[in-house]
Amino acid sequence: MTFNDVNAAASAVQNLSEEECWNALLSASLGRLAVAVGGIPDIFPVNFVAADRHLLFRTASGTKLIELTVNNRVAFETDGVGRDDAWSVVVHGTARALNTQREIDDAAALPLRPLIPTVKPVFVEIVPESITGRRFLLGPEPTAALL
């Protein structure tokens, strides 16, 4: 591996600041919700919106909502890929179904609609406890020989 290969590898991955993570979340609309019940992890694709430093998505009765009721501790991941770079943001926090009419009305005013023609009457909010992200500069594999 050459000196240039080492420098390229070192700068190819950059940690994002919290503000950069939120900007990335604001630009995205599809992510993955990870939950675990009884030690068994589950991942669900969800469309979402970031608003007021929280994440919101809609769902219907079913496995996802049941699992969130049993264990509200979640991880959420979203990412994006551009021409020259890619990024990934992970949020750890707690999830809860919105239950007051004011919360539901406020959430309903956001640009959050189901992607598929289904009724998803339950709004779920993720309150972040930690947020991390990384940016990846895209490019060719370094010239070092693979072992």
PDB file of C-alpha atoms in Angstrom:
ATOM      1  CA  MET A   1       0.000   0.000   0.000  1.00  0.00           C
ATOM      2  CA  THR A   2       1.424   3.373  -0.959  1.00  0.00           C
ATOM      3  CA  PHE A   3       1.494   6.524   1.142  1.00  0.00           C
ATOM      4  CA  ASN A   4      -1.221   7.987  -1.108  1.00  0.00           C
ATOM      5  CA  ASP A   5      -3.385   4.891  -0.572  1.00  0.00           C
ATOM      6  CA  VAL A   6      -3.098   5.308   3.211  1.00  0.00           C
ATOM      7  CA  ASN A   7      -4.019   9.000   2.994  1.00  0.00           C
ATOM      8  CA  ALA A   8      -6.961   8.269   0.703  1.00  0.00           C
ATOM      9  CA  ALA A   9      -8.263   5.552   3.025  1.00  0.00           C
ATOM     10  CA  ALA A  10      -7.910   7.804   6.084  1.00  0.00           C
ATOM     11  CA  SER A  11      -9.894  10.629   4.473  1.00  0.00           C
ATOM     12  CA  ALA A  12     -12.471   8.387   2.763  1.00  0.00           C
ATOM     13  CA  VAL A  13     -14.604   8.143   5.926  1.00  0.00           C
ATOM     14  CA  GLN A  14     -15.529  11.266   7.871  1.00  0.00           C
ATOM     15  CA  ASN A  15     -17.617  11.537  11.034  1.00  0.00           C
ATOM     16  CA  LEU A  16     -20.559  13.897  10.766  1.00  0.00           C
ATOM     17  CA  SER A  17     -21.376  16.487  13.409  1.00  0.00           C
ATOM     18  CA  GLU A  18     -24.798  16.350  15.046  1.00  0.00           C
ATOM     19  CA  GLU A  19     -25.902  19.278  12.888  1.00  0.00           C
ATOM     20  CA  GLU A  20     -24.697  17.522   9.734  1.00  0.00           C
ATOM     21  CA  CYS A  21     -26.617  14.411  10.826  1.00  0.00           C
ATOM     22  CA  TRP A  22     -29.830  16.422  11.200  1.00  0.00           C
ATOM     23  CA  ASN A  23     -29.304  18.043   7.802  1.00  0.00           C
ATOM     24  CA  ALA A  24     -28.915  14.582   6.295  1.00  0.00           C
ATOM     25  CA  LEU A  25     -32.074  13.366   8.063  1.00  0.00           C
ATOM     26  CA  LEU A  26     -33.977  16.390   6.757  1.00  0.00           C
ATOM     27  CA  SER A  27     -32.963  15.444   3.212  1.00  0.00           C
ATOM     28  CA  ALA A  28     -34.070  11.808   3.509  1.00  0.00           C
ATOM     29  CA  SER A  29     -37.475  10.160   3.544  1.00  0.00           C
ATOM     30  CA  LEU A  30     -36.858   6.401   3.730  1.00  0.00           C
ATOM     31  CA  GLY A  31     -35.109   4.589   6.565  1.00  0.00           C
ATOM     32  CA  ARG A  32     -34.989   1.387   8.557  1.00  0.00           C
ATOM     33  CA  LEU A  33     -36.386   0.945  12.055  1.00  0.00           C
ATOM     34  CA  ALA A  34     -34.653  -1.683  14.187  1.00  0.00           C
ATOM     35  CA  VAL A  35     -36.395  -3.140  17.231  1.00  0.00           C
ATOM     36  CA  ALA A  36     -35.755  -6.186  19.394  1.00  0.00           C
ATOM     37  CA  VAL A  37     -38.194  -8.235  21.429  1.00  0.00           C
ATOM     38  CA  GLY A  38     -37.114 -11.284  23.387  1.00  0.00           C
ATOM     39  CA  GLY A  39     -33.595 -10.932  22.029  1.00  0.00           C
ATOM     40  CA  ILE A  40     -34.805 -11.283  18.441  1.00  0.00           C
ATOM     41  CA  PRO A  41     -34.022  -8.242  16.262  1.00  0.00           C
ATOM     42  CA  ASP A  42     -36.375  -7.028  13.573  1.00  0.00           C
ATOM     43  CA  ILE A  43     -35.923  -4.369  10.888  1.00  0.00           C
ATOM     44  CA  PHE A  44     -38.725  -2.508   9.133  1.00  0.00           C
ATOM     45  CA  PRO A  45     -38.453  -0.090   6.223  1.00  0.00           C
ATOM     46  CA  VAL A  46     -40.399   3.103   6.948  1.00  0.00           C
ATOM     47  CA  ASN A  47     -40.845   6.426   5.274  1.00  0.00           C
ATOM     48  CA  PHE A  48     -40.340   9.211   7.774  1.00  0.00           C
ATOM     49  CA  VAL A  49     -39.982  12.904   8.336  1.00  0.00           C
ATOM     50  CA  ALA A  50     -37.567  14.735  10.630  1.00  0.00           C
ATOM     51  CA  ALA A  51     -39.171  17.616  12.520  1.00  0.00           C
ATOM     52  CA  ASP A  52     -38.184  19.511  15.667  1.00  0.00           C
ATOM     53  CA  ARG A  53     -35.254  17.149  16.334  1.00  0.00           C
ATOM     54  CA  HIS A  54     -37.575  14.116  16.361  1.00  0.00           C
ATOM     55  CA  LEU A  55     -38.392  11.522  13.721  1.00  0.00           C
ATOM     56  CA  LEU A  56     -41.948  10.592  12.839  1.00  0.00           C
ATOM     57  CA  PHE A  57     -43.418   7.775  10.803  1.00  0.00           C
ATOM     58  CA  ARG A  58     -46.856   6.273  10.301  1.00  0.00           C
ATOM     59  CA  THR A  59     -47.931   2.687  10.764  1.00  0.00           C
ATOM     60  CA  ALA A  60     -50.946   0.463  11.190  1.00  0.00           C
ATOM     61  CA  SER A  61     -51.730  -2.213  13.740  1.00  0.00           C
ATOM     62  CA  GLY A  62     -49.376  -5.144  13.360  1.00  0.00           C
ATOM     63  CA  THR A  63     -45.978  -6.550  14.233  1.00  0.00           C
ATOM     64  CA  LYS A  64     -44.109  -3.230  14.212  1.00  0.00           C
ATOM     65  CA  LEU A  65     -46.523  -1.520  16.575  1.00  0.00           C
ATOM     66  CA  ILE A  66     -46.750  -4.549  18.871  1.00  0.00           C
ATOM     67  CA  GLU A  67     -42.957  -4.789  19.101  1.00  0.00           C
ATOM     68  CA  LEU A  68     -42.695  -1.046  19.877  1.00  0.00           C
ATOM     69  CA  THR A  69     -45.221  -1.532  22.655  1.00  0.00           C
ATOM     70  CA  VAL A  70     -43.159  -4.355  24.175  1.00  0.00           C
ATOM     71  CA  ASN A  71     -39.794  -2.583  23.780  1.00  0.00           C
ATOM     72  CA  ASN A  72     -39.736   1.094  22.854  1.00  0.00           C
ATOM     73  CA  ARG A  73     -35.913   1.256  22.594  1.00  0.00           C
ATOM     74  CA  VAL A  74     -35.073   1.529  18.894  1.00  0.00           C
ATOM     75  CA  ALA A  75     -32.334   2.179  16.392  1.00  0.00           C
ATOM     76  CA  PHE A  76     -33.092   3.986  13.163  1.00  0.00           C
ATOM     77  CA  GLU A  77     -30.844   4.211  10.118  1.00  0.00           C
ATOM     78  CA  THR A  78     -31.049   6.116   6.861  1.00  0.00           C
ATOM     79  CA  ASP A  79     -28.516   6.838   4.177  1.00  0.00           C
ATOM     80  CA  GLY A  80     -27.960   8.442   0.848  1.00  0.00           C
ATOM     81  CA  VAL A  81     -25.669   7.906  -2.102  1.00  0.00           C
ATOM     82  CA  GLY A  82     -24.579  10.645  -4.457  1.00  0.00           C
ATOM     83  CA  ARG A  83     -22.174  10.803  -7.352  1.00  0.00           C
ATOM     84  CA  ASP A  84     -19.040  11.467  -5.268  1.00  0.00           C
ATOM     85  CA  ASP A  85     -20.034  10.583  -1.730  1.00  0.00           C
ATOM     86  CA  ALA A  86     -22.459   8.652   0.431  1.00  0.00           C
ATOM     87  CA  TRP A  87     -23.607   9.088   4.016  1.00  0.00           C
ATOM     88  CA  SER A  88     -25.248   7.118   6.782  1.00  0.00           C
ATOM     89  CA  VAL A  89     -26.951   8.341   9.958  1.00  0.00           C
ATOM     90  CA  VAL A  90     -27.942   6.170  12.933  1.00  0.00           C
ATOM     91  CA  VAL A  91     -30.297   7.354  15.662  1.00  0.00           C
ATOM     92  CA  HIS A  92     -30.777   5.509  18.955  1.00  0.00           C
ATOM     93  CA  GLY A  93     -33.758   6.496  21.045  1.00  0.00           C
ATOM     94  CA  THR A  94     -37.222   5.681  22.256  1.00  0.00           C
ATOM     95  CA  ALA A  95     -40.378   5.361  20.192  1.00  0.00           C
ATOM     96  CA  ARG A  96     -43.950   6.028  21.168  1.00  0.00           C
ATOM     97  CA  ALA A  97     -47.291   6.253  19.446  1.00  0.00           C
ATOM     98  CA  LEU A  98     -48.690   9.764  19.563  1.00  0.00           C
ATOM     99  CA  ASN A  99     -51.853   9.805  21.590  1.00  0.00           C
ATOM    100  CA  THR A 100     -53.122  13.326  22.239  1.00  0.00           C
ATOM    101  CA  GLN A 101     -55.246  14.978  19.576  1.00  0.00           C
ATOM    102  CA  ARG A 102     -52.913  17.967  19.445  1.00  0.00           C
ATOM    103  CA  GLU A 103     -49.867  15.710  18.801  1.00  0.00           C
ATOM    104  CA  ILE A 104     -51.759  13.823  16.110  1.00  0.00           C
ATOM    105  CA  ASP A 105     -52.992  17.038  14.462  1.00  0.00           C
ATOM    106  CA  ASP A 106     -49.468  18.493  14.476  1.00  0.00           C
ATOM    107  CA  ALA A 107     -48.048  15.303  12.971  1.00  0.00           C
ATOM    108  CA  ALA A 108     -50.814  15.147  10.347  1.00  0.00           C
ATOM    109  CA  ALA A 109     -49.794  18.625   9.158  1.00  0.00           C
ATOM    110  CA  LEU A 110     -46.304  17.339   8.259  1.00  0.00           C
ATOM    111  CA  PRO A 111     -45.487  16.054   4.747  1.00  0.00           C
ATOM    112  CA  LEU A 112     -45.748  12.415   5.791  1.00  0.00           C
ATOM    113  CA  ARG A 113     -47.922  10.174   3.648  1.00  0.00           C
ATOM    114  CA  PRO A 114     -47.782   6.398   3.129  1.00  0.00           C
ATOM    115  CA  LEU A 115     -45.693   5.370   0.123  1.00  0.00           C
ATOM    116  CA  ILE A 116     -48.051   2.535  -0.730  1.00  0.00           C
ATOM    117  CA  PRO A 117     -51.859   2.690  -0.905  1.00  0.00           C
ATOM    118  CA  THR A 118     -52.538   1.592   2.661  1.00  0.00           C
ATOM    119  CA  VAL A 119     -54.120   3.223   5.676  1.00  0.00           C
ATOM    120  CA  LYS A 120     -51.575   3.961   8.394  1.00  0.00           C
ATOM    121  CA  PRO A 121     -53.490   5.816  11.101  1.00  0.00           C
ATOM    122  CA  VAL A 122     -50.895   5.631  13.898  1.00  0.00           C
ATOM    123  CA  PHE A 123     -48.189   8.281  14.130  1.00  0.00           C
ATOM    124  CA  VAL A 124     -45.030   7.137  15.896  1.00  0.00           C
ATOM    125  CA  GLU A 125     -42.379   9.508  17.212  1.00  0.00           C
ATOM    126  CA  ILE A 126     -38.750   8.584  17.808  1.00  0.00           C
ATOM    127  CA  VAL A 127     -37.098  10.758  20.444  1.00  0.00           C
ATOM    128  CA  PRO A 128     -33.328  10.558  19.841  1.00  0.00           C
ATOM    129  CA  GLU A 129     -30.928   9.842  22.673  1.00  0.00           C
ATOM    130  CA  SER A 130     -27.881   9.693  20.390  1.00  0.00           C
ATOM    131  CA  ILE A 131     -27.232  10.449  16.766  1.00  0.00           C
ATOM    132  CA  THR A 132     -24.139   9.571  14.756  1.00  0.00           C
ATOM    133  CA  GLY A 133     -23.272   9.708  11.122  1.00  0.00           C
ATOM    134  CA  ARG A 134     -20.510   9.220   8.619  1.00  0.00           C
ATOM    135  CA  ARG A 135     -19.776  10.471   5.135  1.00  0.00           C
ATOM    136  CA  PHE A 136     -17.951   8.245   2.674  1.00  0.00           C
ATOM    137  CA  LEU A 137     -15.988   9.653  -0.227  1.00  0.00           C
ATOM    138  CA  LEU A 138     -16.509   7.341  -3.162  1.00  0.00           C
ATOM    139  CA  GLY A 139     -13.682   6.249  -5.405  1.00  0.00           C
ATOM    140  CA  PRO A 140     -11.699   3.340  -6.725  1.00  0.00           C
ATOM    141  CA  GLU A 141     -10.202   0.688  -4.498  1.00  0.00           C
ATOM    142  CA  PRO A 142      -6.623   1.485  -3.396  1.00  0.00           C
ATOM    143  CA  THR A 143      -3.896  -0.180  -5.421  1.00  0.00           C
ATOM    144  CA  ALA A 144      -2.712  -2.395  -2.555  1.00  0.00           C
ATOM    145  CA  ALA A 145      -2.779  -6.092  -3.288  1.00  0.00           C
ATOM    146  CA  LEU A 146      -5.685  -8.006  -1.771  1.00  0.00           C
ATOM    147  CA  LEU A 147      -4.721 -10.967   0.393  1.00  0.00           C
TER     148      LEU A 147
END
